[in-house]
Amino acid sequence: MGLFKKEKTVNTSVPLEQIVNSFVTYLQGQGWKVQQLIGNGKAVIQAQKAGILRDIFTADRALTFTLEQTGNNQVLMRVGVGKWIQNIAVTAIETILLSELFIFVDIPEMLWNSHVESELLETLEQIAQGMRV
C-alpha cells in the first residue's frame, strides 16, 4: 500500500455484483457521481464528488475503486485517485485493472483524498461483510 493507493483483502460471502451495486447506491446517496463496470470476477467503480470548483479545476479526477475476486470468499479492494474515464463501458476491463490510473495531486487534495478513501474503503468493507445494505 502506498500514499496514492490503498488496498485491502476482505473475506466475504456476498457476491461481487451485489457488493458493487450496494456500494454504488451508497455513493449516489451521498451525492457522488458514479460509474461502474463489472465482469469476469472484476469490477471498477469511479466516484466523483460534484461541485462548481471541482468542475472547473479537477473535472477529470475521480476516486477509482477496483475489486477483484481473488479466491473462495475473498475480494481484493483497491482505491486511489484516478482519471475520470469518459466511456468506462467501452473501455476493456483488463486495461483498466492492469494499468496504473493514479496521478499525482497537490498536498491538500492528497490529504483530503486519503481521508475520504479510508472512509469509503471502510464502508465498502462493511458492505462486503454483509454489515451494510
PDB file of C-alpha atoms in Angstrom:
ATOM      1  CA  MET A   1       0.000   0.000   0.000  1.00  0.00           C
ATOM      2  CA  GLY A   2       1.198   3.470  -0.739  1.00  0.00           C
ATOM      3  CA  LEU A   3       0.211   7.060  -0.222  1.00  0.00           C
ATOM      4  CA  PHE A   4      -1.588   7.164  -3.570  1.00  0.00           C
ATOM      5  CA  LYS A   5      -3.282   3.784  -3.401  1.00  0.00           C
ATOM      6  CA  LYS A   6      -4.881   1.773  -0.602  1.00  0.00           C
ATOM      7  CA  GLU A   7      -5.740  -1.895  -0.788  1.00  0.00           C
ATOM      8  CA  LYS A   8      -7.385  -4.460   1.426  1.00  0.00           C
ATOM      9  CA  THR A   9      -8.395  -8.106   1.093  1.00  0.00           C
ATOM     10  CA  VAL A  10     -11.786  -8.916   2.601  1.00  0.00           C
ATOM     11  CA  ASN A  11     -13.363 -12.268   3.379  1.00  0.00           C
ATOM     12  CA  THR A  12     -16.958 -12.225   2.169  1.00  0.00           C
ATOM     13  CA  SER A  13     -19.831 -14.457   1.155  1.00  0.00           C
ATOM     14  CA  VAL A  14     -21.582 -11.561  -0.636  1.00  0.00           C
ATOM     15  CA  PRO A  15     -21.452 -11.821  -4.464  1.00  0.00           C
ATOM     16  CA  LEU A  16     -19.216  -9.253  -6.173  1.00  0.00           C
ATOM     17  CA  GLU A  17     -22.087  -7.785  -8.194  1.00  0.00           C
ATOM     18  CA  GLN A  18     -24.132  -7.238  -5.023  1.00  0.00           C
ATOM     19  CA  ILE A  19     -21.172  -5.560  -3.291  1.00  0.00           C
ATOM     20  CA  VAL A  20     -20.737  -3.208  -6.251  1.00  0.00           C
ATOM     21  CA  ASN A  21     -24.443  -2.383  -6.569  1.00  0.00           C
ATOM     22  CA  SER A  22     -24.801  -1.697  -2.824  1.00  0.00           C
ATOM     23  CA  PHE A  23     -21.681   0.485  -2.776  1.00  0.00           C
ATOM     24  CA  VAL A  24     -22.786   2.433  -5.868  1.00  0.00           C
ATOM     25  CA  THR A  25     -26.197   3.029  -4.265  1.00  0.00           C
ATOM     26  CA  TYR A  26     -24.476   4.234  -1.083  1.00  0.00           C
ATOM     27  CA  LEU A  27     -22.196   6.615  -3.008  1.00  0.00           C
ATOM     28  CA  GLN A  28     -25.064   8.043  -5.048  1.00  0.00           C
ATOM     29  CA  GLY A  29     -26.996   8.618  -1.833  1.00  0.00           C
ATOM     30  CA  GLN A  30     -24.023  10.630  -0.566  1.00  0.00           C
ATOM     31  CA  GLY A  31     -24.065  12.878  -3.655  1.00  0.00           C
ATOM     32  CA  TRP A  32     -21.318  11.214  -5.697  1.00  0.00           C
ATOM     33  CA  LYS A  33     -21.445  10.901  -9.489  1.00  0.00           C
ATOM     34  CA  VAL A  34     -20.685   7.214 -10.106  1.00  0.00           C
ATOM     35  CA  GLN A  35     -19.980   4.862 -12.980  1.00  0.00           C
ATOM     36  CA  GLN A  36     -19.214   1.158 -12.822  1.00  0.00           C
ATOM     37  CA  LEU A  37     -18.078  -1.793 -14.877  1.00  0.00           C
ATOM     38  CA  ILE A  38     -18.368  -5.410 -13.731  1.00  0.00           C
ATOM     39  CA  GLY A  39     -17.168  -8.524 -15.499  1.00  0.00           C
ATOM     40  CA  ASN A  40     -15.284 -11.778 -15.101  1.00  0.00           C
ATOM     41  CA  GLY A  41     -14.726 -11.558 -11.334  1.00  0.00           C
ATOM     42  CA  LYS A  42     -13.513  -7.963 -11.514  1.00  0.00           C
ATOM     43  CA  ALA A  43     -15.155  -4.580 -11.099  1.00  0.00           C
ATOM     44  CA  VAL A  44     -14.252  -0.914 -11.429  1.00  0.00           C
ATOM     45  CA  ILE A  45     -16.176   1.862  -9.726  1.00  0.00           C
ATOM     46  CA  GLN A  46     -15.389   5.512 -10.307  1.00  0.00           C
ATOM     47  CA  ALA A  47     -16.789   8.151  -7.982  1.00  0.00           C
ATOM     48  CA  GLN A  48     -16.576  11.895  -8.406  1.00  0.00           C
ATOM     49  CA  LYS A  49     -17.923  14.493  -5.986  1.00  0.00           C
ATOM     50  CA  ALA A  50     -19.774  17.282  -7.765  1.00  0.00           C
ATOM     51  CA  GLY A  51     -19.134  20.953  -7.102  1.00  0.00           C
ATOM     52  CA  ILE A  52     -18.511  24.100  -9.104  1.00  0.00           C
ATOM     53  CA  LEU A  53     -14.817  24.448  -8.143  1.00  0.00           C
ATOM     54  CA  ARG A  54     -14.260  20.741  -8.714  1.00  0.00           C
ATOM     55  CA  ASP A  55     -15.901  21.036 -12.136  1.00  0.00           C
ATOM     56  CA  ILE A  56     -13.646  23.941 -13.085  1.00  0.00           C
ATOM     57  CA  PHE A  57     -10.290  22.739 -11.727  1.00  0.00           C
ATOM     58  CA  THR A  58     -10.335  18.947 -11.435  1.00  0.00           C
ATOM     59  CA  ALA A  59     -13.112  17.678 -13.667  1.00  0.00           C
ATOM     60  CA  ASP A  60     -11.041  14.719 -14.802  1.00  0.00           C
ATOM     61  CA  ARG A  61     -10.196  13.348 -11.321  1.00  0.00           C
ATOM     62  CA  ALA A  62     -12.115  10.640  -9.528  1.00  0.00           C
ATOM     63  CA  LEU A  63     -11.708   8.054  -6.830  1.00  0.00           C
ATOM     64  CA  THR A  64     -11.214   4.748  -8.587  1.00  0.00           C
ATOM     65  CA  PHE A  65     -12.135   1.535  -6.790  1.00  0.00           C
ATOM     66  CA  THR A  66     -11.125  -1.815  -8.237  1.00  0.00           C
ATOM     67  CA  LEU A  67     -12.487  -5.051  -6.826  1.00  0.00           C
ATOM     68  CA  GLU A  68     -11.227  -8.480  -7.775  1.00  0.00           C
ATOM     69  CA  GLN A  69     -12.437 -11.911  -6.711  1.00  0.00           C
ATOM     70  CA  THR A  70      -9.112 -13.447  -5.601  1.00  0.00           C
ATOM     71  CA  GLY A  71     -10.273 -16.781  -4.242  1.00  0.00           C
ATOM     72  CA  ASN A  72     -13.079 -18.508  -2.475  1.00  0.00           C
ATOM     73  CA  ASN A  73     -14.898 -15.842  -0.496  1.00  0.00           C
ATOM     74  CA  GLN A  74     -12.162 -13.224  -0.884  1.00  0.00           C
ATOM     75  CA  VAL A  75     -12.242  -9.868  -2.633  1.00  0.00           C
ATOM     76  CA  LEU A  76      -9.213  -7.636  -3.132  1.00  0.00           C
ATOM     77  CA  MET A  77     -10.253  -3.963  -2.923  1.00  0.00           C
ATOM     78  CA  ARG A  78      -8.083  -1.085  -4.142  1.00  0.00           C
ATOM     79  CA  VAL A  79      -8.803   2.628  -4.093  1.00  0.00           C
ATOM     80  CA  GLY A  80      -6.838   5.595  -5.388  1.00  0.00           C
ATOM     81  CA  VAL A  81      -7.133   8.835  -7.289  1.00  0.00           C
ATOM     82  CA  GLY A  82      -7.501   8.296 -10.993  1.00  0.00           C
ATOM     83  CA  LYS A  83      -8.573   9.981 -14.169  1.00  0.00           C
ATOM     84  CA  TRP A  84     -12.329  10.002 -14.847  1.00  0.00           C
ATOM     85  CA  ILE A  85     -12.829   7.718 -17.829  1.00  0.00           C
ATOM     86  CA  GLN A  86     -15.463   9.214 -20.092  1.00  0.00           C
ATOM     87  CA  ASN A  87     -16.616   5.929 -21.634  1.00  0.00           C
ATOM     88  CA  ILE A  88     -15.965   3.324 -18.956  1.00  0.00           C
ATOM     89  CA  ALA A  89     -18.497   0.955 -20.533  1.00  0.00           C
ATOM     90  CA  VAL A  90     -16.463   0.672 -23.738  1.00  0.00           C
ATOM     91  CA  THR A  91     -13.032   0.517 -22.073  1.00  0.00           C
ATOM     92  CA  ALA A  92     -11.657  -3.008 -21.734  1.00  0.00           C
ATOM     93  CA  ILE A  93     -11.711  -4.025 -18.070  1.00  0.00           C
ATOM     94  CA  GLU A  94      -8.291  -5.646 -18.396  1.00  0.00           C
ATOM     95  CA  THR A  95      -6.797  -2.327 -19.476  1.00  0.00           C
ATOM     96  CA  ILE A  96      -8.317  -0.548 -16.501  1.00  0.00           C
ATOM     97  CA  LEU A  97      -7.230  -3.153 -13.974  1.00  0.00           C
ATOM     98  CA  LEU A  98      -3.731  -3.695 -15.313  1.00  0.00           C
ATOM     99  CA  SER A  99      -2.739  -0.071 -15.860  1.00  0.00           C
ATOM    100  CA  GLU A 100      -1.943   2.444 -13.150  1.00  0.00           C
ATOM    101  CA  LEU A 101      -4.641   5.103 -13.284  1.00  0.00           C
ATOM    102  CA  PHE A 102      -3.321   7.021 -10.304  1.00  0.00           C
ATOM    103  CA  ILE A 103      -2.000  10.544 -10.776  1.00  0.00           C
ATOM    104  CA  PHE A 104      -0.215  12.973  -8.501  1.00  0.00           C
ATOM    105  CA  VAL A 105      -2.308  15.706  -6.899  1.00  0.00           C
ATOM    106  CA  ASP A 106      -1.492  18.687  -4.721  1.00  0.00           C
ATOM    107  CA  ILE A 107      -0.864  18.125  -0.983  1.00  0.00           C
ATOM    108  CA  PRO A 108      -4.193  19.435   0.461  1.00  0.00           C
ATOM    109  CA  GLU A 109      -6.186  17.387  -2.039  1.00  0.00           C
ATOM    110  CA  MET A 110      -3.975  14.352  -1.342  1.00  0.00           C
ATOM    111  CA  LEU A 111      -4.738  14.586   2.380  1.00  0.00           C
ATOM    112  CA  TRP A 112      -8.467  15.054   1.765  1.00  0.00           C
ATOM    113  CA  ASN A 113      -8.487  12.166  -0.707  1.00  0.00           C
ATOM    114  CA  SER A 114      -6.635   9.926   1.747  1.00  0.00           C
ATOM    115  CA  HIS A 115      -9.247  10.615   4.430  1.00  0.00           C
ATOM    116  CA  VAL A 116     -12.165  10.042   2.046  1.00  0.00           C
ATOM    117  CA  GLU A 117     -10.534   6.925   0.552  1.00  0.00           C
ATOM    118  CA  SER A 118     -10.120   5.397   4.006  1.00  0.00           C
ATOM    119  CA  GLU A 119     -13.688   6.221   4.985  1.00  0.00           C
ATOM    120  CA  LEU A 120     -15.167   4.826   1.770  1.00  0.00           C
ATOM    121  CA  LEU A 121     -12.940   1.737   1.846  1.00  0.00           C
ATOM    122  CA  GLU A 122     -14.269   1.061   5.369  1.00  0.00           C
ATOM    123  CA  THR A 123     -17.856   1.385   4.078  1.00  0.00           C
ATOM    124  CA  LEU A 124     -17.059  -0.901   1.140  1.00  0.00           C
ATOM    125  CA  GLU A 125     -15.607  -3.477   3.530  1.00  0.00           C
ATOM    126  CA  GLN A 126     -18.764  -3.324   5.696  1.00  0.00           C
ATOM    127  CA  ILE A 127     -20.921  -3.896   2.601  1.00  0.00           C
ATOM    128  CA  ALA A 128     -18.770  -6.859   1.558  1.00  0.00           C
ATOM    129  CA  GLN A 129     -19.075  -8.376   5.019  1.00  0.00           C
ATOM    130  CA  GLY A 130     -22.862  -8.013   4.898  1.00  0.00           C
ATOM    131  CA  MET A 131     -22.907  -5.408   7.671  1.00  0.00           C
ATOM    132  CA  ARG A 132     -24.492  -2.706   5.462  1.00  0.00           C
ATOM    133  CA  VAL A 133     -27.101  -2.900   2.768  1.00  0.00           C
TER     134      VAL A 133
END
